[in-house]
Short mmCIF file of C-alpha atoms and ligand atoms in Angstrom, two decimals:
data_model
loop_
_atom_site.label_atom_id
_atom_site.label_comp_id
_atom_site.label_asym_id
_atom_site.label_seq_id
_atom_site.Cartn_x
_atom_site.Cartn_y
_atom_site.Cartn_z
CA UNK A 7 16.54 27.80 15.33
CA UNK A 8 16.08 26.42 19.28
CA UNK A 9 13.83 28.72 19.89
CA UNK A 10 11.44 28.46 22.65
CA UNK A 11 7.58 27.97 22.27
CA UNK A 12 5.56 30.65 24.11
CA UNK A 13 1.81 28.90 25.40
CA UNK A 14 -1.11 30.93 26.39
CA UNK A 15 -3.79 28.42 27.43
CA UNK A 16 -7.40 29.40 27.15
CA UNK A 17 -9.28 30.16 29.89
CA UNK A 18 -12.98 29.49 28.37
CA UNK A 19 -12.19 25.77 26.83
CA UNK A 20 -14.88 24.70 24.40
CA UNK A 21 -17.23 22.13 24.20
CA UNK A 22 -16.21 18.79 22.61
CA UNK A 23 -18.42 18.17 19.89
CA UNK A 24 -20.03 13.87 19.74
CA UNK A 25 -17.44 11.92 19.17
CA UNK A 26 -19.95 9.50 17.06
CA UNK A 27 -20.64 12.66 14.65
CA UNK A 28 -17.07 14.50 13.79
CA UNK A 29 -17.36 14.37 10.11
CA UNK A 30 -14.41 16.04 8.92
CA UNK A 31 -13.13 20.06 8.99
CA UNK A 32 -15.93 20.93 10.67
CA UNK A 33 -14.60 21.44 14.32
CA UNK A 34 -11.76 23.01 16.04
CA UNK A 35 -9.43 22.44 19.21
CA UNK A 36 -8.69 24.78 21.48
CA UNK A 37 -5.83 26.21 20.72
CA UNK A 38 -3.77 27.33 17.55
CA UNK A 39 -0.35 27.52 16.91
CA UNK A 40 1.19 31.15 14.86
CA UNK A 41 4.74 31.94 13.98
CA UNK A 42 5.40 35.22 12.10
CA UNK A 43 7.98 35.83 9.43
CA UNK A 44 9.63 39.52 8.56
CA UNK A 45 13.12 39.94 6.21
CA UNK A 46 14.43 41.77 9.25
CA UNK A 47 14.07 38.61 11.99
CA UNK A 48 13.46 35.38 10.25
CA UNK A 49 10.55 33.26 11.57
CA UNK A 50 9.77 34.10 15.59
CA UNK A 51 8.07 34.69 18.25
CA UNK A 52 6.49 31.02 17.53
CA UNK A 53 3.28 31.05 20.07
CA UNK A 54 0.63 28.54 21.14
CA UNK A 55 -2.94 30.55 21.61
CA UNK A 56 -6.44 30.36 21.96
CA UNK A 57 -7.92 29.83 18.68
CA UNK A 58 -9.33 32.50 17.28
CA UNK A 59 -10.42 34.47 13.83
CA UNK A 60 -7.36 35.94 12.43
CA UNK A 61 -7.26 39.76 12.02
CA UNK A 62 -5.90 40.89 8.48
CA UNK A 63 -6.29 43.92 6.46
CA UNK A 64 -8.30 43.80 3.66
CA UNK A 65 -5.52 44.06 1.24
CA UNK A 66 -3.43 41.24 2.92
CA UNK A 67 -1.64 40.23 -0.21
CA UNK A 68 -2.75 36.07 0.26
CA UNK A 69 -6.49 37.19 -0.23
CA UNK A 70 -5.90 38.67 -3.79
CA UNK A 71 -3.02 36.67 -4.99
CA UNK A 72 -3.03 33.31 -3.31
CA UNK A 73 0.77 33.29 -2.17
CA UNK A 74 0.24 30.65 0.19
CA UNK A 75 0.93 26.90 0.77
CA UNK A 76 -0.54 24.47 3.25
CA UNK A 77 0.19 20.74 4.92
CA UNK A 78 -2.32 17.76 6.22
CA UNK A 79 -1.62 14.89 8.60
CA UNK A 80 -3.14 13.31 11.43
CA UNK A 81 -2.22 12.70 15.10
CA UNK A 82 -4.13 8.96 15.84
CA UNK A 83 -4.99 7.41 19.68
CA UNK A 84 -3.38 4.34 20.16
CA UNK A 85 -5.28 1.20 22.29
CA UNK A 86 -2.83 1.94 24.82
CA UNK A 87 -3.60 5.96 24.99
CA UNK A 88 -0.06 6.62 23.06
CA UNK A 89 -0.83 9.45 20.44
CA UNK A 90 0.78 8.96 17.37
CA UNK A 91 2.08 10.80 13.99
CA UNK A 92 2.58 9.11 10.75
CA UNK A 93 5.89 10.91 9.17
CA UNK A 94 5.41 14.27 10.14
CA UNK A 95 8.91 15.65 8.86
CA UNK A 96 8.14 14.49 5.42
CA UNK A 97 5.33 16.88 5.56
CA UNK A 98 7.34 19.41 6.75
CA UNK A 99 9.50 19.00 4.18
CA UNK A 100 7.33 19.04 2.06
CA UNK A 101 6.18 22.55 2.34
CA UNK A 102 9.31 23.38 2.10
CA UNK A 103 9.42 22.10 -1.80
CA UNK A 104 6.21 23.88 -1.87
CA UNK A 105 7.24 27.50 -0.19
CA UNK A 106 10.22 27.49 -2.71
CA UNK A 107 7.41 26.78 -5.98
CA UNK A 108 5.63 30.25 -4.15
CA UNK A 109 8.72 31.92 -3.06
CA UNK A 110 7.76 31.79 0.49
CA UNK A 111 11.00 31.51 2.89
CA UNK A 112 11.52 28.07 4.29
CA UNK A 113 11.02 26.64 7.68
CA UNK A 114 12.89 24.48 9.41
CA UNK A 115 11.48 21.35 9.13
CA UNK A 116 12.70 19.93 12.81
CA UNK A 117 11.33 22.86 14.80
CA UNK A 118 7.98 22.53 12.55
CA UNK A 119 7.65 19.02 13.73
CA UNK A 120 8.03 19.92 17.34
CA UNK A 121 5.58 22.54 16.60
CA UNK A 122 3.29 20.23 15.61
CA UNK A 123 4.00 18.35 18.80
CA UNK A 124 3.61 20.69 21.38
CA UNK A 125 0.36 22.14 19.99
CA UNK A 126 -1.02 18.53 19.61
CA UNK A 127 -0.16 17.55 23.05
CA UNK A 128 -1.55 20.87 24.52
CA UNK A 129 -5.17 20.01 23.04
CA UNK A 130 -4.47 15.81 23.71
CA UNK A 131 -7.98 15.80 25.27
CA UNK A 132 -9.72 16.93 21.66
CA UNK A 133 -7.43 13.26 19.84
CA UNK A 134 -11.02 11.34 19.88
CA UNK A 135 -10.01 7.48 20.54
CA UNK A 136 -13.29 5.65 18.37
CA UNK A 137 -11.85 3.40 15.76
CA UNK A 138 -10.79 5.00 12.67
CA UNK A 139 -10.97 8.52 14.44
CA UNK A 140 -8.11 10.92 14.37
CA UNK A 141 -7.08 14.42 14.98
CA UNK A 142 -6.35 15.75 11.79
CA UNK A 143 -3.53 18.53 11.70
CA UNK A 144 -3.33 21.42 9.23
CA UNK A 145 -0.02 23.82 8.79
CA UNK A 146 -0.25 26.30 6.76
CA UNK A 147 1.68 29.07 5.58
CA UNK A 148 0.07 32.90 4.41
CA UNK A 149 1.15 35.86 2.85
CA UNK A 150 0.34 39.23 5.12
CA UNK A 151 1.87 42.45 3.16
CA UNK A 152 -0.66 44.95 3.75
CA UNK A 153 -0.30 45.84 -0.36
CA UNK A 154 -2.10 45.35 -4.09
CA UNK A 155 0.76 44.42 -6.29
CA UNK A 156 1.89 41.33 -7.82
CA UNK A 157 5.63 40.36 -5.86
CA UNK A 158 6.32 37.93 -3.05
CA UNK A 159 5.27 39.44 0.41
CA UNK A 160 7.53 39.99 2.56
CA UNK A 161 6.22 39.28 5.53
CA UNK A 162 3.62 35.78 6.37
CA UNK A 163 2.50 33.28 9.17
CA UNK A 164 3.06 30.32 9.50
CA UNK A 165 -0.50 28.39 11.32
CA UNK A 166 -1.06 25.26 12.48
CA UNK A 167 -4.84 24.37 13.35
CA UNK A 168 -6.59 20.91 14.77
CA UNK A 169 -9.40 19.68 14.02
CA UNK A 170 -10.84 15.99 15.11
CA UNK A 171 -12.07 13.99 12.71
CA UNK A 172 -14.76 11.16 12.40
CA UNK A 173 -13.71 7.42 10.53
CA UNK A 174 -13.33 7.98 6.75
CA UNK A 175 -15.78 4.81 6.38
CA UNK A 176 -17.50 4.34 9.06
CA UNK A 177 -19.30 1.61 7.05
CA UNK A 178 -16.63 0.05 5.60
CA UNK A 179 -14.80 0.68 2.27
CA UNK A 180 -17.26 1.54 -0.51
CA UNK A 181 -15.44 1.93 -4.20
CA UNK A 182 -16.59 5.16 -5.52
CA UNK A 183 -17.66 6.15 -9.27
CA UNK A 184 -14.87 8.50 -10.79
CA UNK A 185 -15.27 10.59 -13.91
CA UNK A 186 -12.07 10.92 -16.63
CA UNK A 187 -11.85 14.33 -17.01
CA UNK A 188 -11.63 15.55 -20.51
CA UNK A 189 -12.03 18.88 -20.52
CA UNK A 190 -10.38 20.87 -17.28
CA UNK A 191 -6.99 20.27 -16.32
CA UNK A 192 -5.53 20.03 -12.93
CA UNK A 193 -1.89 21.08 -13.68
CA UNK A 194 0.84 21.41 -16.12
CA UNK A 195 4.82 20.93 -16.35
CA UNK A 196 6.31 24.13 -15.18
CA UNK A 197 3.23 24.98 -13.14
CA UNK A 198 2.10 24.66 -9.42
CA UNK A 199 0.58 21.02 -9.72
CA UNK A 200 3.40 19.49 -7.30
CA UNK A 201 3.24 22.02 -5.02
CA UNK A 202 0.28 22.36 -2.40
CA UNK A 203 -1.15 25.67 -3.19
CA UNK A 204 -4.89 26.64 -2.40
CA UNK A 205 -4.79 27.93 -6.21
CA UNK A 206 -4.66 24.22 -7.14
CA UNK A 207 -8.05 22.97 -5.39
CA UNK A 208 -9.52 26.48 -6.25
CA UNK A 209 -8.82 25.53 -10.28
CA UNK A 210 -10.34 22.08 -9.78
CA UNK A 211 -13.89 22.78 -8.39
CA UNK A 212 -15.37 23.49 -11.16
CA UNK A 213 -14.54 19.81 -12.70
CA UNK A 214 -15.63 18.74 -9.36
CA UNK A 215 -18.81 19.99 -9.47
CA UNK A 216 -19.65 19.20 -13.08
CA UNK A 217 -18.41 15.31 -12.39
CA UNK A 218 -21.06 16.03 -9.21
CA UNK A 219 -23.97 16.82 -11.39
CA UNK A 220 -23.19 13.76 -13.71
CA UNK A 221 -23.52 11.10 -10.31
CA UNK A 222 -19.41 11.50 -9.94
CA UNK A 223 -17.94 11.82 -6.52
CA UNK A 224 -14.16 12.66 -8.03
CA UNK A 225 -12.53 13.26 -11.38
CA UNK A 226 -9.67 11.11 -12.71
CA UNK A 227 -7.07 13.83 -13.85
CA UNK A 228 -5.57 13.69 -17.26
CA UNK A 229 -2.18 15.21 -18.48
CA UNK A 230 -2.89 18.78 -19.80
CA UNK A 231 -1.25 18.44 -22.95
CA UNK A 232 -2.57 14.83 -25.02
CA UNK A 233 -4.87 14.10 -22.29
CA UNK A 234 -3.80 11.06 -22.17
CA UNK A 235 -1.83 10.07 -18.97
CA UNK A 236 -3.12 9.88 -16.13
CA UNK A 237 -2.13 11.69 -13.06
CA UNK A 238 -4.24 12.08 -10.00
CA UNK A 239 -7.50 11.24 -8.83
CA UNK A 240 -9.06 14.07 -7.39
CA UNK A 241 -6.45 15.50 -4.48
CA UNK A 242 -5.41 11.92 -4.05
CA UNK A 243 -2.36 9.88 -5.90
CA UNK A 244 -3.81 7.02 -8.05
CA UNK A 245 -2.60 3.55 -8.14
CA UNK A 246 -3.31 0.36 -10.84
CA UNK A 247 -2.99 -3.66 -10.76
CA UNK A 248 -2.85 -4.76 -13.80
CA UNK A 249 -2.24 -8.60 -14.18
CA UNK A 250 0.66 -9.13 -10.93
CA UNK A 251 1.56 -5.76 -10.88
CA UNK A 252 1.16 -2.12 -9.06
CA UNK A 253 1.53 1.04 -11.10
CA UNK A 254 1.21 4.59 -10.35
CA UNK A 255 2.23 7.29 -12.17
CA UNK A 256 5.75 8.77 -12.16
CA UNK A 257 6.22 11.91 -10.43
CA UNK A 258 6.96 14.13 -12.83
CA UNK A 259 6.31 17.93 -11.73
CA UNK A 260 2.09 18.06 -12.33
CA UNK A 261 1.91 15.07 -9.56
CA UNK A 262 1.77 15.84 -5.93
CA UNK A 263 4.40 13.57 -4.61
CA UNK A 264 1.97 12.08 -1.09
CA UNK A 265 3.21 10.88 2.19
CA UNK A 266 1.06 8.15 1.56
CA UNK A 267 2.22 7.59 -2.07
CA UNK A 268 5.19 7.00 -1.05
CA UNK A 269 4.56 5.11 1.96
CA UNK A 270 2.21 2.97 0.18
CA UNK A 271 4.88 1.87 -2.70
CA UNK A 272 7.85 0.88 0.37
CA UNK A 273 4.79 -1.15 1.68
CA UNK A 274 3.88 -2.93 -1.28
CA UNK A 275 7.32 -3.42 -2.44
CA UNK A 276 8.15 -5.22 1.42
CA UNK A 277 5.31 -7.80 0.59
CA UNK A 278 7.51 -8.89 -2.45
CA UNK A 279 4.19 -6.66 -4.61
CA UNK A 280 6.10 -5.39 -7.91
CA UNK A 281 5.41 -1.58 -8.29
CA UNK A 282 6.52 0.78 -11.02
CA UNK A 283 6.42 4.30 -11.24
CA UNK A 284 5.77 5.49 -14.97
CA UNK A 285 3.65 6.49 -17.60
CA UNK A 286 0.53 4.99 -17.89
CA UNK A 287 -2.28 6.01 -20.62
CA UNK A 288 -5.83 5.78 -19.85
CA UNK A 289 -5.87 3.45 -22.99
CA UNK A 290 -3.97 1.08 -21.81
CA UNK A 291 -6.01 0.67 -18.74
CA UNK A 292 -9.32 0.18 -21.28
CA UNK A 293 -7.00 -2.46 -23.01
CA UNK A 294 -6.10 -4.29 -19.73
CA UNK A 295 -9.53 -4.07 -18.48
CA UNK A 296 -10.92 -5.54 -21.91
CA UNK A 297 -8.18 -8.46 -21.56
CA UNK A 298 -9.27 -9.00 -17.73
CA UNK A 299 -6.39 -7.67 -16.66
CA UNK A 300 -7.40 -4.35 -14.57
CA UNK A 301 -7.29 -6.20 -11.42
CA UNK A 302 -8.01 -2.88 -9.21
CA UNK A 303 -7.58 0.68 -9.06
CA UNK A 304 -6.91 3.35 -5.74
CA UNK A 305 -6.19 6.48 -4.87
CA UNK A 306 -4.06 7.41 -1.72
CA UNK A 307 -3.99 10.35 0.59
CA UNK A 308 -3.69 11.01 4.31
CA UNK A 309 -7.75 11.25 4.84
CA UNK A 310 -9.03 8.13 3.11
CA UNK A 311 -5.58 6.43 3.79
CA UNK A 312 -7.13 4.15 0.47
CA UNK A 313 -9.69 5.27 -1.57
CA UNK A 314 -10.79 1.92 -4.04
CA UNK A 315 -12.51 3.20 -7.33
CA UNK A 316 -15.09 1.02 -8.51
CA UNK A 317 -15.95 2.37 -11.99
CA UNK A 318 -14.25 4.58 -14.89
CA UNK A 319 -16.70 6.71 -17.18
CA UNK A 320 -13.98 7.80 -20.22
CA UNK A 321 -15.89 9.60 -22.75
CA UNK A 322 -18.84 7.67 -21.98
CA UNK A 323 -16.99 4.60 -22.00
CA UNK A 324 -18.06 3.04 -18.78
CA UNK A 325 -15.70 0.26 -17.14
CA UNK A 326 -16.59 -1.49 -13.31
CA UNK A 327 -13.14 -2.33 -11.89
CA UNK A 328 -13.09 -5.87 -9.11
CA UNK A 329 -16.88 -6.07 -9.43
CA UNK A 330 -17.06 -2.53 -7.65
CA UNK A 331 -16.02 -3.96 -4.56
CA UNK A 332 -12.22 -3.49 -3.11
CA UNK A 333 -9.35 -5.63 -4.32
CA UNK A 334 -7.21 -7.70 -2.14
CA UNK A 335 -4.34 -5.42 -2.61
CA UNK A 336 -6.30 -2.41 -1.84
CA UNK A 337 -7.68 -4.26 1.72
CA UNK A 338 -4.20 -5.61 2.80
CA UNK A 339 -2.58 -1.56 2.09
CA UNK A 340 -5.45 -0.26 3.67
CA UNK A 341 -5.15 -2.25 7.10
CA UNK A 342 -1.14 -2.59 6.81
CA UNK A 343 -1.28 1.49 6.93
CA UNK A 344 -3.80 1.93 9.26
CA UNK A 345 -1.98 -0.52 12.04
CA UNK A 346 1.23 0.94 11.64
CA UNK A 347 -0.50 4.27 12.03
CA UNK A 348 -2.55 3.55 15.11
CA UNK A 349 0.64 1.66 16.83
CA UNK A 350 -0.98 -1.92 15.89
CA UNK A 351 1.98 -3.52 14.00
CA UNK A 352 5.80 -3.00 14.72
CA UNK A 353 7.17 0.00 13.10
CA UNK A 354 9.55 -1.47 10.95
CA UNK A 355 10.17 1.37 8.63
CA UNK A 356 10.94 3.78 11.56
CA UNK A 357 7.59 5.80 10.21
CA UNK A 358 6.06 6.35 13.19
CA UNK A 359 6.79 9.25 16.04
CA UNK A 360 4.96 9.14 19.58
CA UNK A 361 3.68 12.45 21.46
CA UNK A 362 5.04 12.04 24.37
C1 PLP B 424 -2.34 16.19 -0.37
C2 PLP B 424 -2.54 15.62 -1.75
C3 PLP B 424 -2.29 14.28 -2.06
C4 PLP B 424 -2.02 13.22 -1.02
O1 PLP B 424 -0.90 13.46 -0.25
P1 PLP B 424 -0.71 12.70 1.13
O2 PLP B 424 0.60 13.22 1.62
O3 PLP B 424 -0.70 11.25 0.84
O4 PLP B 424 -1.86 13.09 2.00
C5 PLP B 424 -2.36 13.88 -3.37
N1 PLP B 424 -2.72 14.74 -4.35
C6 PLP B 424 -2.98 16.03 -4.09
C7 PLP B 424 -3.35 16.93 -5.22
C8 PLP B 424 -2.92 16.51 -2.77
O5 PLP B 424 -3.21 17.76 -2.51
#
């Protein structure tokens, strides 16, 4: 699929918003890029335009029954003005394993990736350079038959939007208070829970908020049938040490298998860190922590890069995890990530791509 990019630059560019007060989601580049797909020609006419409000009948099929799937990654500024993505195709990819979970035709993951690319370097002046600052880079994928009626479309876009984004913690790493989640579950073997699907995050606000109103700023997801394992920690992967070593659960079709998850275990594993994938109870990590052996406890995902969690409320049980402060391990993944993904440290994985 060589098939060319079409760009149509704006001619009113916006204003850039303060670089000292992105925040996150909240602003938008320039430009936007679209790709249509119909059973008669595939994916084409892929297109770079101004961005703009889509225009979509009111019985578009994605507004009534969610047939849709989505991406996030981040384009960074190198000290040296290179710009910079963090394993794009395995993004790419991974919609891919998500499209087939919605029945939504695949892409091809190399032309995605220059995609991605070309948009990113048509709106390079909107990559803010501040430390910790990025351009954060959402693909998505929608369903557009015109038609009320439960089936796959048959027609979608495929949409890839920027948006620049402020430091995750712009005061440094703060653990945060997470709630064990007894009640709501997040996903289920057989269902969507691997896949990312809007239906997902839509299911989990209401745990969200309810951990909100209790002083919670996530949920720790359990398994949906003993409640017992755990699984994810709000939309981010979630990682132990207990005594020496780092585990995380096994991916096992309710887990959403991150590009930092799995970046994150190589990384460890190259320091000579032991890390196992498998089952781990939420009892067990009560036991370690009573023996003084729940040495710290993350979750990982491509906005907070590491997200330390501080304290556990199970059932009322309250545990604080490293004092509430971050771990060693936590700190040295954190800043071993964040150098290889703002060009700092030689890419000895092969992770990183350049913009060029
Ligand atoms: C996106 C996501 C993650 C993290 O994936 P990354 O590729 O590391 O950003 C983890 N869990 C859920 C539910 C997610 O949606």
């Amino acid at each position: 699929m060589a098939q060319q990019i079409r760009i149509e630059r704006t001619k009113s560019p916006k204003q850039k918003p303060d670089p000292n007060n992105l925040g996150f989601g909240k602003y938008f580049t320039d430009h936007m890029f679209i790709m249509d797909y119909s059973p008669d020609k595939g994916w084409h006419d892929p297109r770079i335009v101004p961005y703009a409000p889509l225009q979509l009948d009111p019985s578009t099929m994605v507004f009534h029954y969610g047939q849709a799937v989505f991406e996030g990654l981040k384009a960074y500024r190198a000290d040296d003005g290179r710009i910079l993505l963090f394993r794009p195709e395995q993004n790419m990819k991974r919609i891919n394993a998500s499209n087939e979970r919605l029945c939504i035709p695949p892409i091809d993951v190399d032309f995605a990736v220059e995609a991605i690319k070309t948009l990113v370097k048509v709106d390079s002046d909107w990559i803010p350079d501040g430390k910790g600052t990025s351009l954060y880079i959402r693909p998505f994928i929608i369903s557009t038959d015109p038609y009320l009626g439960v089936k796959p479309s048959s027609t979608y876009m495929f949409i890839i939007i920027l948006s620049p984004s402020g430091a995750y913690y712009p005061g440094g790493i703060n653990p945060v208070k997470i709630y064990v989640e007894t009640s709501y579950v997040r996903a289920v073997k057989g269902g969507t829970g691997a896949a990312k699907t809007p239906g997902n995050y839509a299911a989990s606000l209401k745990a969200q908020a309810d951990a909100e109103k209790k002083g919670y700023i996530q949920v720790l997801w359990l398994d949906a049938i003993e409640k017992k394992y755990v699984e994810e920690v709000g939309s981010m992967n979630v990682f132990f040490v207990i005594g020496d070593e780092v585990v995380t659960p096994s991916l096992e079709g309710t887990i959403l298998p991150g590009v930092t998850r799995s970046s994150a275990i190589d990384m460890l594993r190259s320091m000579d860190i032991k890390v196992t994938e498998r089952k781990i109870t939420i009892q067990e990590l009560y036991d370690a922590h009573e023996k003084g052996l729940l040495r710290e406890a993350f979750g990982t995902g491509t906005a907070a890069v590491i997200s330390p969690i501080g304290e556990l409320n199970w059932e009322g049980k309250i545990i604080t995890i490293n004092d509430g402060k971050i771990g060693p391990i936590s700190q040295k993944l954190y800043d071993s990530l964040t150098a290889l993904q703002y060009g700092k440290a030689p890419d000895k994985f092969g992770w990183v791509q350049e913009v060029k």
